Amino acid sequence: MSPLGHPVFSEIGYMAGIYQTDWSWCPLLADFDNDGYRDMIITNGLPRDVTDLDYITFNNGQGGGKGKYSLALTDSLPIVKLPNYAFHNEGGLSFINTSDDWGFTRSSFSNGAAYADLDNDGDLDVVINNINEAAFVYENTASGAAPKSNHHILTVSFKGSEKNIDGIGAVVHIYYDAKKQQLYEHHPCRGYMSTDDNRAHFGLGAVAMIDSLRVTWPEGRTQLISGIKADQSLVLAYKDATDEKKPAKKNPPVFNSVAAKYGIRYKHQERDAIDYNTQPSLPHKLSQYGPGIAIGDIDNNGFDDVYIGGSAGRRGMFFMQNEKGHFSMDSTRFLQPDDGHPAEDMGLLFFDADNDGDLDLYVVSGSYELPPNDPAAQDVLYINNGQGKFTPSYSSLPKMFSNGSCVRAADVDGDGDLDLFVGGRVVSGAYPLAPKSYILINYSGTFVDATQKYCPTLQTAGMITDALWTDFDNDGKPDLITTGEWMPVNFYRNTGNHLELLGDATGINDHVGWWNSVIAGDFDNDGDIDYVAGNWGLNTNYKGTAAAPMLMYAKDFDENGLMDPIVFCYMKAEDNKQKLFPMSTRDDMISQMISIRKKYPTYKAFGKASVDELLNPKDRENALVFKATDMNSSYIENKGNGRFTISSLPAEAQFAPLYGLQVKDVDDDGNLDLLLTGNDYGMEPYSGRHDAFYGLFMKGNGKGKFSPISIDSSGFFVQGDGKALATLHSADNSDLLIATQNQDSLLVFEQAAPSDKHKKWVTLAPGDFSATLLYKNGTRRKMEFYHGAGYLSQSSRKIAIDSNVLKMVIMSYTGNVREVK
């Protein structure tokens, strides 16, 4: 149940592996092999494909045809006579195609289907109806193909009330094997114009005893039965049930939505740029990635304020906090008159650039909708006048006309002031060329481009999405991590006078993905910093693995002066072999390269063209080649000495691209937890927007593992195009979570009942970099403090110490140490 008051669903067909079933009719969901997980059979076929694009194009006149002949032309429509599909459930949310292994090999025009144990041997058989052909009856031989001890079952029949004799609407839960359960809702009319067996069938695998079964009848009665032996047929009767007791009062959710309580009401607006008019074969838009968020006390009244980044043509917005914890919207903080704000605010950072004791504001400018090297893409440093009012200082920065992404501050050279890394996101009109990124060294408030000196490879490091200054090797110096598209998570070690790219030495350099964000914490409580990185996720047709990588070739193939990116993914060809096919449609490819129209005059011809037909060896000469081998959002464990291991986050974190990330010990158990937001509404139209994610709270176990918490229990619900996620400290000593959504409302969450009300709050100095927490039970954990962390996000630098902490030892960038008890 969501905070909206009703259940919400995520469409995960891509992730589940069942999104390619052609013209489908009747899905059957049942445990056909009795292993405890429901499998899937889908009927298929259509005598004439009226959606055939070649027919549509011909019939509307583009191919010379005439509408009055459309009936006669239907004889030329392709026949979609295909086998039905069977998918084996691999343990919950993923399936593999077992059609051939399960005997579904005969082509047909099938539609309705039903299951029943026709031969009473303990497994479900299947009947499928066909057009112009006899029905299929499939005998299930699972019961005789494996030891019975591994394929236990339970069959349940229903005797309902006088007015509902079949018990339609009854709900059955069975509980077994400590934490497992199955749910069945009794509605035998399922699938396409079909009705299944009136009995409920539960596969149990190796489980021979069910702990308990609870049936809830639609009239409101319930019955609990304990200690049920498997391999029997159980009859549930309405007369044996009793009136349902009122359910126990549920625990309140962990978080409440409190934007109205604190006066933070804001809806992001952005004009809809059409990136595909520039490069039609783009896999996704690059102009729809804000807004960012920055948090800091800009007017020196002791309370955190907020800045939300603006979009192209619109200024951002300030929210000023008073001593009562109320926020007021303020658009007057920029002293220079609005000049139309041509660029989009991307990365944002409050920091003391000139060491005068107040917070200045750095704004990264960018967005794909700007032309290449447009002066409007120049980043801006706004200087604080001491009262929270800002004036741009154009002389403080070098010329920087890249379309940028993020900005992060740290004392890189150890001289006591904050230096910057600024990431470049994209070259407009020339995706996937690498824009310029920067190391900016601070000289008394003036920043000098020192990228060539500190790390020449960073100048063209790729399409950077996020970055983090962090001490991953525990030597006291800030190292750099970057994420990006068609890149691994890159680690740069600070040697004292330059940044060294570790590359293959990290042990995870072959995990190339579309990484969006990175956040840090000592998740396994071993004294070093680990990382969580948001990737594109698995619920997408853009798939890439080490065995079947996603590829992109980019070059001016038609020599018209424009970069042509072509993305390929492995798909099943007509010969049933996996081959690389283009992800762009024929129409988009023609818009990108007009030569495609002549080379592939029909959609059918284009549909058969794999990479080898589309691009010959000469085409590939001097082309840029990218590959992606890992699309999982992941936990990265620090093994020391610049070595790491990587493991996927739980399936619930893979439903969509992840952007916003925050680390917080929510329940004060000494283990760090995760809060995540995501989605991407800017995908190319053929794929559609990636919107299956609703935000996620995951509890950490202190060993690098995380358990998803339901929306109903967490209350953390971000259903839109989630982007930045930051922590804000309120005047009433609460930590608020602020989530931005592209073209949607700002969301604010407050922990409903903090477990530790005796926290001590520490305001960090600008130079504070890390700390060691010593707990009363003798354990210790490392903590780092950031000037910007998480996608387009900067959080408060007010840190809570819970009552279990004995002392906190803080270290600055320059090595100074202070103790907090």
Short mmCIF file of C-alpha atoms in Angstrom, two decimals, residues 35-258:
data_model
loop_
_atom_site.label_atom_id
_atom_site.label_comp_id
_atom_site.label_asym_id
_atom_site.label_seq_id
_atom_site.Cartn_x
_atom_site.Cartn_y
_atom_site.Cartn_z
CA ASP A 35 9.29 -25.99 -7.20
CA GLY A 36 7.47 -23.34 -5.16
CA TYR A 37 7.50 -20.54 -7.75
CA ARG A 38 4.81 -19.73 -10.29
CA ASP A 39 5.84 -20.13 -13.91
CA MET A 40 4.29 -18.64 -17.03
CA ILE A 41 2.79 -19.97 -20.26
CA ILE A 42 1.69 -17.47 -22.93
CA THR A 43 -0.35 -18.30 -26.01
CA ASN A 44 0.64 -16.69 -29.28
CA GLY A 45 -0.22 -16.15 -32.92
CA LEU A 46 -2.24 -14.03 -35.35
CA PRO A 47 -3.41 -15.01 -38.82
CA ARG A 48 -2.61 -11.59 -40.30
CA ASP A 49 -0.41 -8.91 -38.75
CA VAL A 50 -2.38 -5.70 -39.30
CA THR A 51 0.37 -3.72 -37.57
CA ASP A 52 2.96 -4.62 -40.20
CA LEU A 53 4.76 -1.36 -40.97
CA ASP A 54 5.45 -2.19 -44.61
CA TYR A 55 1.73 -2.75 -45.15
CA ILE A 56 0.81 0.46 -43.32
CA THR A 57 3.35 2.50 -45.29
CA PHE A 58 2.18 1.04 -48.60
CA ASN A 59 -1.49 1.44 -47.82
CA ASN A 60 -1.25 5.09 -46.81
CA GLY A 61 0.27 5.98 -50.14
CA GLN A 62 3.94 6.17 -49.25
CA GLY A 63 4.58 2.95 -51.11
CA GLY A 64 2.33 3.72 -54.07
CA GLY A 65 -0.69 1.76 -52.82
CA LYS A 66 -4.26 3.04 -52.70
CA GLY A 67 -6.64 2.80 -49.78
CA LYS A 68 -9.55 1.30 -51.82
CA TYR A 69 -7.48 -1.81 -52.42
CA SER A 70 -6.79 -2.36 -48.70
CA LEU A 71 -8.95 -5.51 -48.41
CA ALA A 72 -7.19 -7.16 -51.29
CA LEU A 73 -3.86 -6.10 -49.89
CA THR A 74 -4.55 -7.95 -46.65
CA ASP A 75 -3.56 -11.14 -48.47
CA SER A 76 -0.03 -9.78 -48.49
CA LEU A 77 0.02 -9.23 -44.74
CA PRO A 78 2.51 -11.46 -42.93
CA ILE A 79 1.20 -14.51 -41.10
CA VAL A 80 2.26 -14.60 -37.46
CA LYS A 81 2.18 -18.33 -36.85
CA LEU A 82 4.54 -18.95 -33.97
CA PRO A 83 5.00 -21.42 -31.12
CA ASN A 84 3.58 -20.60 -27.71
CA TYR A 85 5.90 -19.52 -24.93
CA ALA A 86 6.82 -21.10 -21.62
CA PHE A 87 8.89 -19.31 -18.97
CA HIS A 88 10.39 -20.92 -15.88
CA ASN A 89 10.44 -18.79 -12.73
CA GLU A 90 14.02 -18.50 -11.52
CA GLY A 91 13.14 -17.56 -7.97
CA GLY A 92 10.79 -14.62 -7.91
CA LEU A 93 11.20 -11.74 -10.35
CA SER A 94 13.10 -13.27 -13.26
CA PHE A 95 12.15 -15.90 -15.83
CA ILE A 96 13.96 -17.86 -18.53
CA ASN A 97 12.45 -19.05 -21.78
CA THR A 98 11.93 -22.83 -21.55
CA SER A 99 9.52 -23.16 -24.48
CA ASP A 100 11.57 -25.78 -26.32
CA ASP A 101 12.45 -27.76 -23.18
CA TRP A 102 8.82 -27.85 -22.09
CA GLY A 103 7.56 -28.98 -25.51
CA PHE A 104 6.04 -25.78 -26.86
CA THR A 105 7.56 -26.06 -30.32
CA ARG A 106 4.58 -26.26 -32.67
CA SER A 107 3.52 -23.09 -34.46
CA SER A 108 -0.13 -22.14 -34.18
CA PHE A 109 -2.72 -19.40 -33.98
CA SER A 110 -3.48 -19.92 -30.30
CA ASN A 111 -5.60 -17.79 -28.00
CA GLY A 112 -7.51 -19.15 -24.97
CA ALA A 113 -5.80 -21.51 -22.53
CA ALA A 114 -6.45 -23.14 -19.16
CA TYR A 115 -4.66 -25.41 -16.70
CA ALA A 116 -5.90 -28.34 -14.62
CA ASP A 117 -4.49 -31.56 -13.24
CA LEU A 118 -6.27 -33.68 -15.86
CA ASP A 119 -4.63 -36.98 -14.92
CA ASN A 120 -4.52 -36.40 -11.14
CA ASP A 121 -0.78 -37.05 -10.95
CA GLY A 122 0.00 -33.90 -8.95
CA ASP A 123 1.09 -31.53 -11.69
CA LEU A 124 -0.84 -29.12 -13.89
CA ASP A 125 -1.63 -29.99 -17.50
CA VAL A 126 -2.53 -27.38 -20.11
CA VAL A 127 -5.25 -27.07 -22.75
CA ILE A 128 -4.82 -24.46 -25.50
CA ASN A 129 -7.41 -23.40 -28.06
CA ASN A 130 -6.39 -22.68 -31.67
CA ILE A 131 -7.86 -20.94 -34.71
CA ASN A 132 -8.67 -23.27 -37.63
CA GLU A 133 -6.97 -26.15 -35.87
CA ALA A 134 -7.67 -28.71 -33.17
CA ALA A 135 -6.96 -27.71 -29.59
CA PHE A 136 -3.65 -28.69 -27.95
CA VAL A 137 -3.58 -30.78 -24.79
CA TYR A 138 -0.20 -30.79 -23.07
CA GLU A 139 0.43 -33.46 -20.47
CA ASN A 140 2.77 -32.29 -17.73
CA THR A 141 5.37 -34.96 -16.98
CA ALA A 142 7.10 -33.07 -14.15
CA SER A 143 5.76 -35.44 -11.48
CA GLY A 144 7.51 -38.39 -13.04
CA ALA A 145 10.71 -36.61 -14.05
CA ALA A 146 12.11 -35.83 -10.59
CA PRO A 147 12.03 -37.31 -7.08
CA LYS A 148 8.73 -36.61 -5.34
CA SER A 149 10.63 -35.34 -2.31
CA ASN A 150 11.65 -32.26 -4.29
CA HIS A 151 8.23 -31.49 -5.75
CA HIS A 152 5.65 -31.51 -2.96
CA ILE A 153 2.27 -29.90 -3.55
CA LEU A 154 -0.92 -28.84 -1.80
CA THR A 155 -4.32 -28.71 -3.51
CA VAL A 156 -7.12 -26.62 -2.01
CA SER A 157 -10.84 -26.79 -2.85
CA PHE A 158 -13.47 -24.28 -1.75
CA LYS A 159 -16.97 -24.68 -0.34
CA GLY A 160 -18.34 -21.21 -0.02
CA SER A 161 -21.42 -19.64 1.51
CA GLU A 162 -24.94 -20.20 0.31
CA LYS A 163 -24.80 -17.24 -2.04
CA ASN A 164 -21.21 -17.91 -3.16
CA ILE A 165 -20.95 -21.69 -3.28
CA ASP A 166 -17.61 -21.72 -5.15
CA GLY A 167 -16.02 -19.26 -2.74
CA ILE A 168 -15.13 -16.80 -5.48
CA GLY A 169 -12.91 -14.08 -4.03
CA ALA A 170 -11.48 -16.14 -1.19
CA VAL A 171 -7.84 -15.37 -0.37
CA VAL A 172 -5.44 -18.04 0.86
CA HIS A 173 -2.03 -17.47 2.43
CA ILE A 174 0.25 -20.41 3.19
CA TYR A 175 3.32 -20.00 5.42
CA TYR A 176 6.26 -22.39 5.49
CA ASP A 177 10.02 -22.79 5.67
CA ALA A 178 10.41 -20.05 8.32
CA LYS A 179 9.94 -16.94 6.15
CA LYS A 180 8.30 -18.08 2.92
CA GLN A 181 4.69 -17.61 1.97
CA GLN A 182 2.41 -17.94 -1.03
CA LEU A 183 -0.76 -16.03 -1.84
CA TYR A 184 -3.69 -17.25 -3.92
CA GLU A 185 -6.81 -15.26 -4.81
CA HIS A 186 -9.64 -17.50 -5.90
CA HIS A 187 -10.76 -16.20 -9.30
CA PRO A 188 -10.61 -19.17 -11.70
CA CYS A 189 -11.73 -17.04 -14.66
CA ARG A 190 -8.27 -15.97 -15.81
CA GLY A 191 -6.35 -15.26 -18.98
CA TYR A 192 -8.10 -14.68 -22.31
CA MET A 193 -11.73 -15.92 -22.30
CA SER A 194 -10.69 -18.89 -20.19
CA THR A 195 -11.39 -20.58 -16.86
CA ASP A 196 -8.86 -22.70 -14.98
CA ASP A 197 -9.34 -25.54 -12.53
CA ASN A 198 -11.54 -24.47 -9.62
CA ARG A 199 -8.94 -25.80 -7.17
CA ALA A 200 -5.93 -23.85 -5.94
CA HIS A 201 -2.60 -25.51 -6.65
CA PHE A 202 0.50 -24.76 -4.55
CA GLY A 203 3.90 -26.13 -5.53
CA LEU A 204 6.14 -26.53 -2.47
CA GLY A 205 9.46 -27.86 -3.73
CA ALA A 206 11.22 -29.79 -0.97
CA VAL A 207 8.84 -28.55 1.78
CA ALA A 208 6.86 -31.45 3.24
CA MET A 209 5.05 -29.55 6.03
CA ILE A 210 3.23 -26.23 5.89
CA ASP A 211 3.42 -24.21 9.09
CA SER A 212 0.00 -22.63 8.66
CA LEU A 213 -2.70 -21.68 6.18
CA ARG A 214 -5.10 -18.78 6.52
CA VAL A 215 -8.17 -18.37 4.34
CA THR A 216 -10.12 -15.12 4.29
CA TRP A 217 -13.55 -15.32 2.70
CA PRO A 218 -15.02 -12.32 0.86
CA GLU A 219 -17.88 -12.18 3.38
CA GLY A 220 -15.33 -11.31 6.09
CA ARG A 221 -14.78 -14.61 7.88
CA THR A 222 -11.37 -16.21 8.33
CA GLN A 223 -9.87 -19.53 9.35
CA LEU A 224 -6.34 -20.50 10.43
CA ILE A 225 -5.11 -24.08 10.05
CA SER A 226 -1.70 -25.15 11.38
CA GLY A 227 0.60 -28.09 10.72
CA ILE A 228 -0.58 -29.18 7.28
CA LYS A 229 1.16 -32.11 5.59
CA ALA A 230 1.99 -31.64 1.92
CA ASP A 231 0.72 -33.82 -0.93
CA GLN A 232 -2.92 -33.78 0.01
CA SER A 233 -6.15 -32.19 -1.18
CA LEU A 234 -7.55 -29.86 1.43
CA VAL A 235 -11.15 -28.65 1.49
CA LEU A 236 -11.79 -25.20 2.93
CA ALA A 237 -15.37 -24.57 4.00
CA TYR A 238 -16.94 -21.23 4.76
CA LYS A 239 -18.92 -22.79 7.62
CA ASP A 240 -15.67 -23.56 9.48
CA ALA A 241 -14.54 -19.93 9.47
CA THR A 242 -15.23 -17.33 12.12
CA ASP A 243 -15.69 -13.60 11.99
CA GLU A 244 -12.42 -11.93 11.22
CA LYS A 245 -10.80 -10.19 14.13
CA LYS A 246 -9.75 -6.62 13.71
CA PRO A 247 -6.20 -6.62 12.44
CA ALA A 248 -3.51 -5.60 14.86
CA LYS A 249 -2.62 -1.96 14.68
CA LYS A 250 0.14 -1.49 12.14
CA ASN A 251 3.35 0.25 12.97
CA PRO A 252 3.46 3.74 11.50
CA PRO A 253 5.69 4.20 8.45
CA VAL A 254 9.31 5.17 9.04
CA PHE A 255 8.99 8.41 7.05
CA ASN A 256 6.24 10.98 6.63
CA SER A 257 5.83 13.40 3.74
CA VAL A 258 6.08 16.88 5.31
#
